[in-house]
Coordinates of C-alpha atoms in Angstrom, one line a residue:
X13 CA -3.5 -21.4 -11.0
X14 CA -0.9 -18.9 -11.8
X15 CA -1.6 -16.8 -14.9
X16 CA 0.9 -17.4 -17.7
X17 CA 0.2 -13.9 -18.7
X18 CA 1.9 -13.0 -15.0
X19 CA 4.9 -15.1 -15.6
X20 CA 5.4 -12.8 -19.1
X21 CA 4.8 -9.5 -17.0
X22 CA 7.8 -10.4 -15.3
X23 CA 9.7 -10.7 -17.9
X24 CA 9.5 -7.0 -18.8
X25 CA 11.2 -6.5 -15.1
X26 CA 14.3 -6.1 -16.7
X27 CA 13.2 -2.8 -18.0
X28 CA 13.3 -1.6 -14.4
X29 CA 11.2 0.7 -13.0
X30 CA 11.2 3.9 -15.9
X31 CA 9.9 6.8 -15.3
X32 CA 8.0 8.7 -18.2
X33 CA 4.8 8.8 -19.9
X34 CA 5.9 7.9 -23.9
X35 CA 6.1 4.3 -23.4
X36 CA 2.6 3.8 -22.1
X37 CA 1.0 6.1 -23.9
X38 CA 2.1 4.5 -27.1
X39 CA 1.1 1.1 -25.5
X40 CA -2.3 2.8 -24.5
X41 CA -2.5 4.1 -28.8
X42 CA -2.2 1.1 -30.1
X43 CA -4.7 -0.8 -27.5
X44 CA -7.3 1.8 -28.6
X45 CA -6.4 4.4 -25.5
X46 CA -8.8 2.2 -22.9
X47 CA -7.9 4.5 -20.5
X48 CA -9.4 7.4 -22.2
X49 CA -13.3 7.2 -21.5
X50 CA -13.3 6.3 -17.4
X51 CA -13.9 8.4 -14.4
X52 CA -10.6 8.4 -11.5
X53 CA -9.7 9.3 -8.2
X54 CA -5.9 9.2 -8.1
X55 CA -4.1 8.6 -5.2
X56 CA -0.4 9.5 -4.6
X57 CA 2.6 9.9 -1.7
X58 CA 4.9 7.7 0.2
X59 CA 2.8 6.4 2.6
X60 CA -0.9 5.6 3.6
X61 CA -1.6 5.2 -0.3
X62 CA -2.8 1.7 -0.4
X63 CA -5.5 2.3 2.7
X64 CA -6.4 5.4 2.0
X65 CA -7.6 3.6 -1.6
X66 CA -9.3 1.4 0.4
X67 CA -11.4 3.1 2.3
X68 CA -12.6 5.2 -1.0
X69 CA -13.3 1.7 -2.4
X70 CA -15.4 0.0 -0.2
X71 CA -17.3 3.7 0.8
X72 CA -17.9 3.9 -2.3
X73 CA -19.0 0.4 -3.2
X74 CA -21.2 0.3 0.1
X75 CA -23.3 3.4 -1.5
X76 CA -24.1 1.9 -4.6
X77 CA -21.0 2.5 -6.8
X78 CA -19.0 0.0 -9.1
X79 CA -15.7 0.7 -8.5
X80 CA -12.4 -0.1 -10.2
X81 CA -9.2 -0.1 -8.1
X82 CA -5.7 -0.6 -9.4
X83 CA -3.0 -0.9 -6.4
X84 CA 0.3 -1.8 -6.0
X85 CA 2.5 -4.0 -4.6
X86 CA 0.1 -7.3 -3.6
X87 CA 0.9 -9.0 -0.9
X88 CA 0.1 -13.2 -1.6
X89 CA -1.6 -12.8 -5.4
X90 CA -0.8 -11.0 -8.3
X91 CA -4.4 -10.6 -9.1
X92 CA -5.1 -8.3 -6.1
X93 CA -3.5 -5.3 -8.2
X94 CA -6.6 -5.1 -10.0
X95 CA -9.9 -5.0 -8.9
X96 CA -13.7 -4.1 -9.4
X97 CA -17.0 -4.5 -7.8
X98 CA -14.9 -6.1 -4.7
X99 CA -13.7 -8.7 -6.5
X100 CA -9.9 -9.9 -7.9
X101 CA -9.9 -9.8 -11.7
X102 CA -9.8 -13.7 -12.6
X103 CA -6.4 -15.5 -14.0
X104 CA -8.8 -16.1 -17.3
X105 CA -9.8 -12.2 -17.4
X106 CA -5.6 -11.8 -16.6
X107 CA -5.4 -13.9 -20.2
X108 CA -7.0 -11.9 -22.2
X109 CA -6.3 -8.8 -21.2
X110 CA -2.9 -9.4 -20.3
X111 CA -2.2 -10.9 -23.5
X112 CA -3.8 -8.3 -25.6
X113 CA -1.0 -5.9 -23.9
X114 CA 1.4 -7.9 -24.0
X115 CA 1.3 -8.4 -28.2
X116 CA 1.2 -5.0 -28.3
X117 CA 4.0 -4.1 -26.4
X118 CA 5.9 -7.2 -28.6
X119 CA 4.9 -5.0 -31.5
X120 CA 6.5 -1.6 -30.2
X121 CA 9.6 -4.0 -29.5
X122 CA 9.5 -5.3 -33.0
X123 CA 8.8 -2.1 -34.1
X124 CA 12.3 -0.9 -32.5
X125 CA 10.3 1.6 -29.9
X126 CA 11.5 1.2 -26.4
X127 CA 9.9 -1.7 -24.1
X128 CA 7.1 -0.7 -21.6
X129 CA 8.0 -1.8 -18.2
X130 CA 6.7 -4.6 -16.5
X131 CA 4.2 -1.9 -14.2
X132 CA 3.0 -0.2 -17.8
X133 CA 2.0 -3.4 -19.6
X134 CA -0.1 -4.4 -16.1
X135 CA -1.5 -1.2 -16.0
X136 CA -2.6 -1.7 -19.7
X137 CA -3.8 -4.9 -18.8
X138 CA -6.3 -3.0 -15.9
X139 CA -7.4 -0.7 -18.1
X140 CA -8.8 -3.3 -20.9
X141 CA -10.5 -5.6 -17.8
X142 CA -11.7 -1.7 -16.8
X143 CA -12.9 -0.6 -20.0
X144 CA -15.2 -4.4 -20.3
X145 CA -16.1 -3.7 -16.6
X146 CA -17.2 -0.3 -17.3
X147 CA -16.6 1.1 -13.3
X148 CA -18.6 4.6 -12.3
X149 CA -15.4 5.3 -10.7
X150 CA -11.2 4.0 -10.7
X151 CA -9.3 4.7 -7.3
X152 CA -6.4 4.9 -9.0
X153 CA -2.7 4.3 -6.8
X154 CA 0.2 5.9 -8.4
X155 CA 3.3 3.5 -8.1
X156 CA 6.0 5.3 -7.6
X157 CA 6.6 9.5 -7.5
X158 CA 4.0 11.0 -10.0
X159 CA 5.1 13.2 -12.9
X160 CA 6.4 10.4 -14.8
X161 CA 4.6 7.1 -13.1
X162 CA 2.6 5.6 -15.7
X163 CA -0.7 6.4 -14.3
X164 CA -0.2 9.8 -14.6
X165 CA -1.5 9.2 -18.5
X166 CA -5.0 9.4 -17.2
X167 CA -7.1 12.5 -18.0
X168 CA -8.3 15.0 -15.8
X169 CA -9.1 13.0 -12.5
X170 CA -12.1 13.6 -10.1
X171 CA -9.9 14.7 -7.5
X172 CA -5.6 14.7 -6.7
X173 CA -5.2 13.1 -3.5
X174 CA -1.7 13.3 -1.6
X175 CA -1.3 10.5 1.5
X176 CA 1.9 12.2 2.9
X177 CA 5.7 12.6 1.6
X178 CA 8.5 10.8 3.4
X179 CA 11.7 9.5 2.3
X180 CA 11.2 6.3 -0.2
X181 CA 12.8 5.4 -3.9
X182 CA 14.9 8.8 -3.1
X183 CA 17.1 7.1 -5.6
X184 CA 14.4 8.1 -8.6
X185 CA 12.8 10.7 -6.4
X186 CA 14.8 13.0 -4.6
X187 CA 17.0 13.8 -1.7
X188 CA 15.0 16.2 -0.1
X189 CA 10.9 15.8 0.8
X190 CA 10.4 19.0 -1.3
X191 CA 11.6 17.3 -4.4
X192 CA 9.9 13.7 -3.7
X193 CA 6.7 16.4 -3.2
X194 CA 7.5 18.1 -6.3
X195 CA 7.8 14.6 -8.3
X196 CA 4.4 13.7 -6.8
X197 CA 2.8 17.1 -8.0
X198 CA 3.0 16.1 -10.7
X199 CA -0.2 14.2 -11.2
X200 CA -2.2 17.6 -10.6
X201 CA -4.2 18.7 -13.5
X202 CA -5.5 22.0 -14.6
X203 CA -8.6 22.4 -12.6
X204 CA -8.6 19.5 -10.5
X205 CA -9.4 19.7 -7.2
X206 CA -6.7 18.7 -4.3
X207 CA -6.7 16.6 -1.1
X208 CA -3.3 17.3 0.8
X209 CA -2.4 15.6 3.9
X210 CA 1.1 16.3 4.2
X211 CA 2.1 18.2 7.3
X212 CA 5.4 19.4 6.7
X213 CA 6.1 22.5 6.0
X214 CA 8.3 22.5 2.8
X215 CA 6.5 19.6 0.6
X216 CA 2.9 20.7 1.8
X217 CA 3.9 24.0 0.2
X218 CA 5.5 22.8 -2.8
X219 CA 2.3 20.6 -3.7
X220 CA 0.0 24.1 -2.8
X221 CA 2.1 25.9 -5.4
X222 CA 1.4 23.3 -8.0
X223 CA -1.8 23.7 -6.9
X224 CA -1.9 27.2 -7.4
X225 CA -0.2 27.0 -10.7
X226 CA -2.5 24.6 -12.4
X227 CA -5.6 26.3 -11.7
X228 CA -6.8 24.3 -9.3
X229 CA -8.4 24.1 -5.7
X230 CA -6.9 22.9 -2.9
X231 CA -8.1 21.3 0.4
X232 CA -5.5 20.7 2.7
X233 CA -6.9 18.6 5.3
X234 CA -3.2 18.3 7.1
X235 CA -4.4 20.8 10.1
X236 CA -7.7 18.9 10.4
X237 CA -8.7 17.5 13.9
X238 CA -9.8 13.9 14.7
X239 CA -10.9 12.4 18.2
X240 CA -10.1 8.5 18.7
X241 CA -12.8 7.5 20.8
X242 CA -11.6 4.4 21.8
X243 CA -9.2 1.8 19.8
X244 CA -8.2 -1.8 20.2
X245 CA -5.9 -4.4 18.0
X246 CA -8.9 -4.8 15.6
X247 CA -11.2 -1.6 15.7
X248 CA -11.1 2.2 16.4
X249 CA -13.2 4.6 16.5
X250 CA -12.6 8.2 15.0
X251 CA -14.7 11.2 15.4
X252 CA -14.2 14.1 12.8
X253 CA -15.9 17.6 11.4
X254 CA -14.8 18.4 7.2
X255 CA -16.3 22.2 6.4
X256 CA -19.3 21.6 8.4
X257 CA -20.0 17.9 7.8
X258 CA -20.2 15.8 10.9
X259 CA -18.5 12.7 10.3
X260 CA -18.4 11.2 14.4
X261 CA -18.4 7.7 15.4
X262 CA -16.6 6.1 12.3
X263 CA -15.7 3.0 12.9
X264 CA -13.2 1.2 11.3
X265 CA -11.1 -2.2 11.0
X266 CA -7.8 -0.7 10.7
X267 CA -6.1 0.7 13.3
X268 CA -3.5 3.2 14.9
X269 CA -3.7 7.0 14.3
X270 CA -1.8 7.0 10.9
X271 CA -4.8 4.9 10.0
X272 CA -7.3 7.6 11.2
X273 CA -5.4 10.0 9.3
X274 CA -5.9 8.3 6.0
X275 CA -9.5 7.8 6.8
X276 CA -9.7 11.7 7.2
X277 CA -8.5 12.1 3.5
X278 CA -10.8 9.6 2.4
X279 CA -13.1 11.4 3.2
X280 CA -12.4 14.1 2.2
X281 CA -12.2 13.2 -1.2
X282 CA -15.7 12.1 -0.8
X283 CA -17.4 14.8 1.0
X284 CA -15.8 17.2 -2.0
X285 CA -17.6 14.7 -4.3
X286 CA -20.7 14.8 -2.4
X287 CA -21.1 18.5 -2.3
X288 CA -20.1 19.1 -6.1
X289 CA -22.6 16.4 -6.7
X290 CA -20.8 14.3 -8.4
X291 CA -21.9 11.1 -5.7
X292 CA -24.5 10.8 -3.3
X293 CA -24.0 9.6 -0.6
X294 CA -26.6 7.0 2.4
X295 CA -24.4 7.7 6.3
X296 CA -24.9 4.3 7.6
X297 CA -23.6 2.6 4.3
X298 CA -20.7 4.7 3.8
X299 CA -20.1 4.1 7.6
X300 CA -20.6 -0.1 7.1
X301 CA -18.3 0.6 4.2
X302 CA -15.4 2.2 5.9
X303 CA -15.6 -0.6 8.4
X304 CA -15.4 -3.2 6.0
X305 CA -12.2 -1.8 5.0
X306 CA -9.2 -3.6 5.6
X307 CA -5.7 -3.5 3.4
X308 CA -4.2 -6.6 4.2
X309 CA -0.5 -6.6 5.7
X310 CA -0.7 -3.6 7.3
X311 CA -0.9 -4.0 11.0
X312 CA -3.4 -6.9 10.3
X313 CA -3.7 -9.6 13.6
X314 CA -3.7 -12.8 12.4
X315 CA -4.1 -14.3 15.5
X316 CA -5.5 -13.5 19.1
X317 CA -4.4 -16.3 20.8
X318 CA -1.3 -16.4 23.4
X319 CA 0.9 -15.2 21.6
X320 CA -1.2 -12.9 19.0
X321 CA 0.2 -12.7 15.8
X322 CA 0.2 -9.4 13.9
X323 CA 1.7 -8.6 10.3
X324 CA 2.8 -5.2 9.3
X325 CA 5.1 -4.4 5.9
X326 CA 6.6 -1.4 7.8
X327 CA 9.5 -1.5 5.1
X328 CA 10.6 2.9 5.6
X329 CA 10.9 5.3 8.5
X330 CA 7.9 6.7 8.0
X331 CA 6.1 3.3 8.2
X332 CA 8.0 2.0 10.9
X333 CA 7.3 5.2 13.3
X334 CA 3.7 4.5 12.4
X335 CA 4.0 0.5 13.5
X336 CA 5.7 1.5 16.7
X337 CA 3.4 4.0 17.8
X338 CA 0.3 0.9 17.1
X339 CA 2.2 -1.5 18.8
X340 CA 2.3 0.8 22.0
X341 CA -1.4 2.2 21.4
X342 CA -2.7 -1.3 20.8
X343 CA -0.3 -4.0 23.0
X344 CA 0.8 -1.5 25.8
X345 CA 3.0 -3.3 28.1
X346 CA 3.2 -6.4 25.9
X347 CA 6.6 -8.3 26.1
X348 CA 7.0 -8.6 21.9
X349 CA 8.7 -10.6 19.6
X350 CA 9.7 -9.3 16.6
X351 CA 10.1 -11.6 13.4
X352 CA 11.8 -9.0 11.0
X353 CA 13.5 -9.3 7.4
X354 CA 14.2 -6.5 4.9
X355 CA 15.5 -5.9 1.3
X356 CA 18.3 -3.3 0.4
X357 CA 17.0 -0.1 1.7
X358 CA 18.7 2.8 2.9
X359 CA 17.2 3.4 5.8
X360 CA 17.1 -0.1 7.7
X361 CA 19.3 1.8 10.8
X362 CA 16.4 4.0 11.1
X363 CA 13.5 1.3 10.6
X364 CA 15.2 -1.0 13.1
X365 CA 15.3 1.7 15.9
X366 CA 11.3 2.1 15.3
X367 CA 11.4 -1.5 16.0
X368 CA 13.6 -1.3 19.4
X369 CA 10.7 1.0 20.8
X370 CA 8.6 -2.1 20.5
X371 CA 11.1 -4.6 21.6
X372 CA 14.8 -5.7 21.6
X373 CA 14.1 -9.5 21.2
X374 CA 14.4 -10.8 17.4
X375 CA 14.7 -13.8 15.0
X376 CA 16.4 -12.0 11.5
X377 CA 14.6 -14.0 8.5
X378 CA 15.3 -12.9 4.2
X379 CA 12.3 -12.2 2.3
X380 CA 11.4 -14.5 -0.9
X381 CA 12.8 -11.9 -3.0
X382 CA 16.1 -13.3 -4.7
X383 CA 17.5 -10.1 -6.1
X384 CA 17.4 -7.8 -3.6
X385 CA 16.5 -9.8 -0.2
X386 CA 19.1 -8.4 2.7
X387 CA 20.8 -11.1 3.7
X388 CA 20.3 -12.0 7.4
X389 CA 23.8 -11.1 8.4
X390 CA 23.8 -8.1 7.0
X391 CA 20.2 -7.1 8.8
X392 CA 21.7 -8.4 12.1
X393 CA 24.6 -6.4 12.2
X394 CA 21.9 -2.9 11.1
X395 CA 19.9 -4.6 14.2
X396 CA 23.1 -4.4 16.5
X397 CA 23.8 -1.1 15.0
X398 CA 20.6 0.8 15.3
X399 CA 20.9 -0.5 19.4
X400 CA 24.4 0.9 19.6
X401 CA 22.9 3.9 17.9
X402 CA 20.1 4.4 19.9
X403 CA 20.8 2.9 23.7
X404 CA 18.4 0.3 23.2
X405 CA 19.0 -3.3 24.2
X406 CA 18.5 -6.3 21.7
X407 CA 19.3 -9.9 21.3
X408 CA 19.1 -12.1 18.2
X409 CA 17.1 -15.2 19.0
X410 CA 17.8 -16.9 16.1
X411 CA 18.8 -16.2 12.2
X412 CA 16.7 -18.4 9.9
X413 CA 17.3 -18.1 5.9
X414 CA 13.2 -19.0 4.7
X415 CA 10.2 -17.3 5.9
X416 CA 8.5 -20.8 6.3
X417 CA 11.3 -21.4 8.7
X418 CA 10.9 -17.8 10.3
X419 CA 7.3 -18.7 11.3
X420 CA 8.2 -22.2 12.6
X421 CA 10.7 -20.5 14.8
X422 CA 7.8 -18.1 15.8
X423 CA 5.8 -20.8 17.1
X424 CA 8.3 -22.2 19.0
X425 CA 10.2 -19.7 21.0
X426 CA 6.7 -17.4 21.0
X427 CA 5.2 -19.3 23.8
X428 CA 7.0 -17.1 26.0
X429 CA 5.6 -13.5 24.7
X430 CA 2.4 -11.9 24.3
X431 CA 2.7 -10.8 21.1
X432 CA 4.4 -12.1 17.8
X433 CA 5.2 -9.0 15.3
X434 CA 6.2 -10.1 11.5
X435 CA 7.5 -6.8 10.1
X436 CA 9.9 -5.3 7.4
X437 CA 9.6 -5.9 3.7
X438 CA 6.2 -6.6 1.7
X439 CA 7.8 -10.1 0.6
X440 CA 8.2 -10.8 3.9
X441 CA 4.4 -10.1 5.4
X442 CA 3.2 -11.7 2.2
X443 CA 4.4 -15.5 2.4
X444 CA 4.2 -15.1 6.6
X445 CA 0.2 -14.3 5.5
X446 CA 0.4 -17.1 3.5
X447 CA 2.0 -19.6 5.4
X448 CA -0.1 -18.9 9.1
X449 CA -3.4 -18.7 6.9
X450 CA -2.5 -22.1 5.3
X451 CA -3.0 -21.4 2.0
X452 CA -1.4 -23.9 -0.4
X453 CA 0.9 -21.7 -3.0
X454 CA 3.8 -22.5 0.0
X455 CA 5.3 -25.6 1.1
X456 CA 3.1 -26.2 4.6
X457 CA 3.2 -29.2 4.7
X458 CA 2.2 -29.7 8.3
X459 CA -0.5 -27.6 10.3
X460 CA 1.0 -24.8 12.5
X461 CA -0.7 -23.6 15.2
X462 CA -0.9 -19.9 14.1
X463 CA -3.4 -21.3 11.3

């Protein structure tokens, strides 16, 4: 079933997405400040967020810890934004916790205090089901920038961690990659220690200065080498030394180098742990850990049949250079259709010419996102532009308006290619996931033979 505690979160969309910590914190007061008493690793940037998380998760797990995880967006169930011990938090645990946030936000309303947003009364909601749950240890994902996002209300954190700055919600953010970097600083506190892994040169030094300023250590792990031993579609392997600490022969389910790159500030964070002895650490469970690691959507196969299907909410630049550098690593030399729909985003010339490195061939689909879904004419004529732009051939197969549709198309004109690559917008990899895998929330009503 669907939480009715969900369908009230939504309503508090209308807030929009606010930046600044008074709201919450006054949420957090009145709920008794849940968030107060719990131990977090907090995870910010643009990019690389999400798997970086999960590989501290299920390392973590895999070495005896209970671990809390709070994440953002999900990509079929709302539940997946908060989780512990490896588990979704139920839709009766989303009652009562949900509810409990949700009267208290009714009161600052009634009270004539600004409205939380829709991403503070859920984050309230986590930390109640955390506080019963009583975790060792919250990976914490910031949502979006960092000074201001509402997780930045935690205390002190166990460590700062910093996936990478590119260009995203520059609207809120910043124009430039020093102030995006500057707005993520922000979650640094006095004496924390800090895992960097942003390479250029102007944010990387914007977040050392903060560093320096607040006291507190940093480890910038941005200069650190890796080996790929070998890689597939399903598995790499990535070999890697952190001050003196052999970490070779990791395997782990999620692939391309982006991924290895997030698995080096994983780890990181926990080798800092591990030698300030705040965890201990077993090698072959944190390594049987790692490998059970997978964050759904991103470059996930579906399918390895002719064609394979493979699912991948590239949705920026940054992500999109990341897809198409996979795509070659992985499928080299495969002839590649690309299923792609966006929402309103700046930067859909620049994704789409990612996407003509893969291939040229397309069928333009809309996200289930009402309000800010690009419509499929609009995303054909970016297609067309980015190959004016960039020399690149491409030809629309088809335009379909639903993403049930899109995948039916798929399966029909996909005989002809070895690969089949949904892409674009988080909406969009979310109900494709849903409709190939077969689960029921979407109207398949016959039985597709992706499933």
């Amino acid at each position: 079933m669907t939480s009715s505690a969900v369908d009230k979160f939504h309503e508090f969309d209308k807030f929009g997405s606010v930046l600044g910590l008074e709201r919450v914190g006054e949420l957090l007061s009145r709920l008794g400040n849940p968030h107060l008493t719990m131990k977090y690793i907090h995870v910010a940037g643009t990019n690389g967020k999400g798997s970086t998380c999960k590989y501290l998760e299920k390392g973590l797990a895999a070495c005896g810890y209970k671990v809390g995880l709070y994440t953002s967006p999900y990509i079929e169930k709302f539940n997946e934004r908060i989780q512990f011990d490896g588990e979704m938090i139920t839709d009766e645990e989303l009652e009562i916790y949900g509810n409990q946030a949700l009267a208290k936000a009714k009161e600052m309303v009634d009270d004539g205090l600004t409205s939380p947003t829709e991403f503070e009364v859920v984050m309230a909601t986590a930390f109640l089901y955390f506080r019963a749950k009583q975790p060792d240890i919250i990976v914490l994902e910031a949502g979006m920038g960092g000074i201001g996002d509402a997780t930045n209300i935690i205390p002190k954190p166990l460590v700062s961690v910093f996936t990478g700055v590119a260009y995203d919600h520059m609207h809120v953010l910043g124009n430039t990659l020093e102030e995006i970097a500057a707005d993520k600083a922000g979650i640094i506190k006095p004496g924390c220690p800090v895992v960097s892994n942003v390479s250029e040169h102007g944010p990387a030094a914007v977040i050392a200065r903060k560093a320096y300023s607040m006291g507190s250590r940093l480890y910038d792990v941005s200069k650190i080498r890796f080996t790929v031993d070998w890689e597939n579609a399903l598995n790499q392997q990535v070999s890697m030394e952190l001050w003196g600490t052999d970490y070779s022969e990791v395997v782990t389910s999620m692939v391309g180098r982006h991924q290895a790159e997030n698995l080096k500030t994983a780890l990181a964070v926990i080798e800092i742990l591990r030698k300030q002895g705040t965890i201990s650490i077993e090698r072959s469970a944190l390594y049987r850990g790692l490998k059970e690691a997978v964050q759904p959507g991103r470059f996930e196969v579906l399918s390895q049949n002719k064609p394979n299907i493979v699912i991948d909410g590239a949705h920026n630049d940054a992500g999109a250079e990341a897809l198409a550098k996979t795509m070659k690593e992985c499928y080299p030399g495969a002839k590649t259709l690309i299923v792609a729909g966006m929402v309103e985003r700046k930067e859909t010339v620049k994704v789409m010419k990612h996407f003509l490195e893969v291939s040229g061939d397309f069928i333009v689909t809309k996200p289930d996102y009402e309000d800010r879904a690009m419509a499929t004419s609009e995303l054909e004529t970016l297609i067309r532009q980015a190959s004016e732009e960039s020399g690149k051939p491409c030809r629309i197969l088809d335009t379909v308006e639903s993403v049930y549709e899109s995948v039916s198309r798929a399966e029909e004109l996909g005989r002809d290619y070895d690969v089949v690559l949904f892409a674009g917008s988080l909406y969009l990899i979310g109900a494709v996931r849903s409709v190939v895998t077969g689960r029921p929330d979407y109207d398949n009503d016959r039985t597709l033979k992706y499933s």
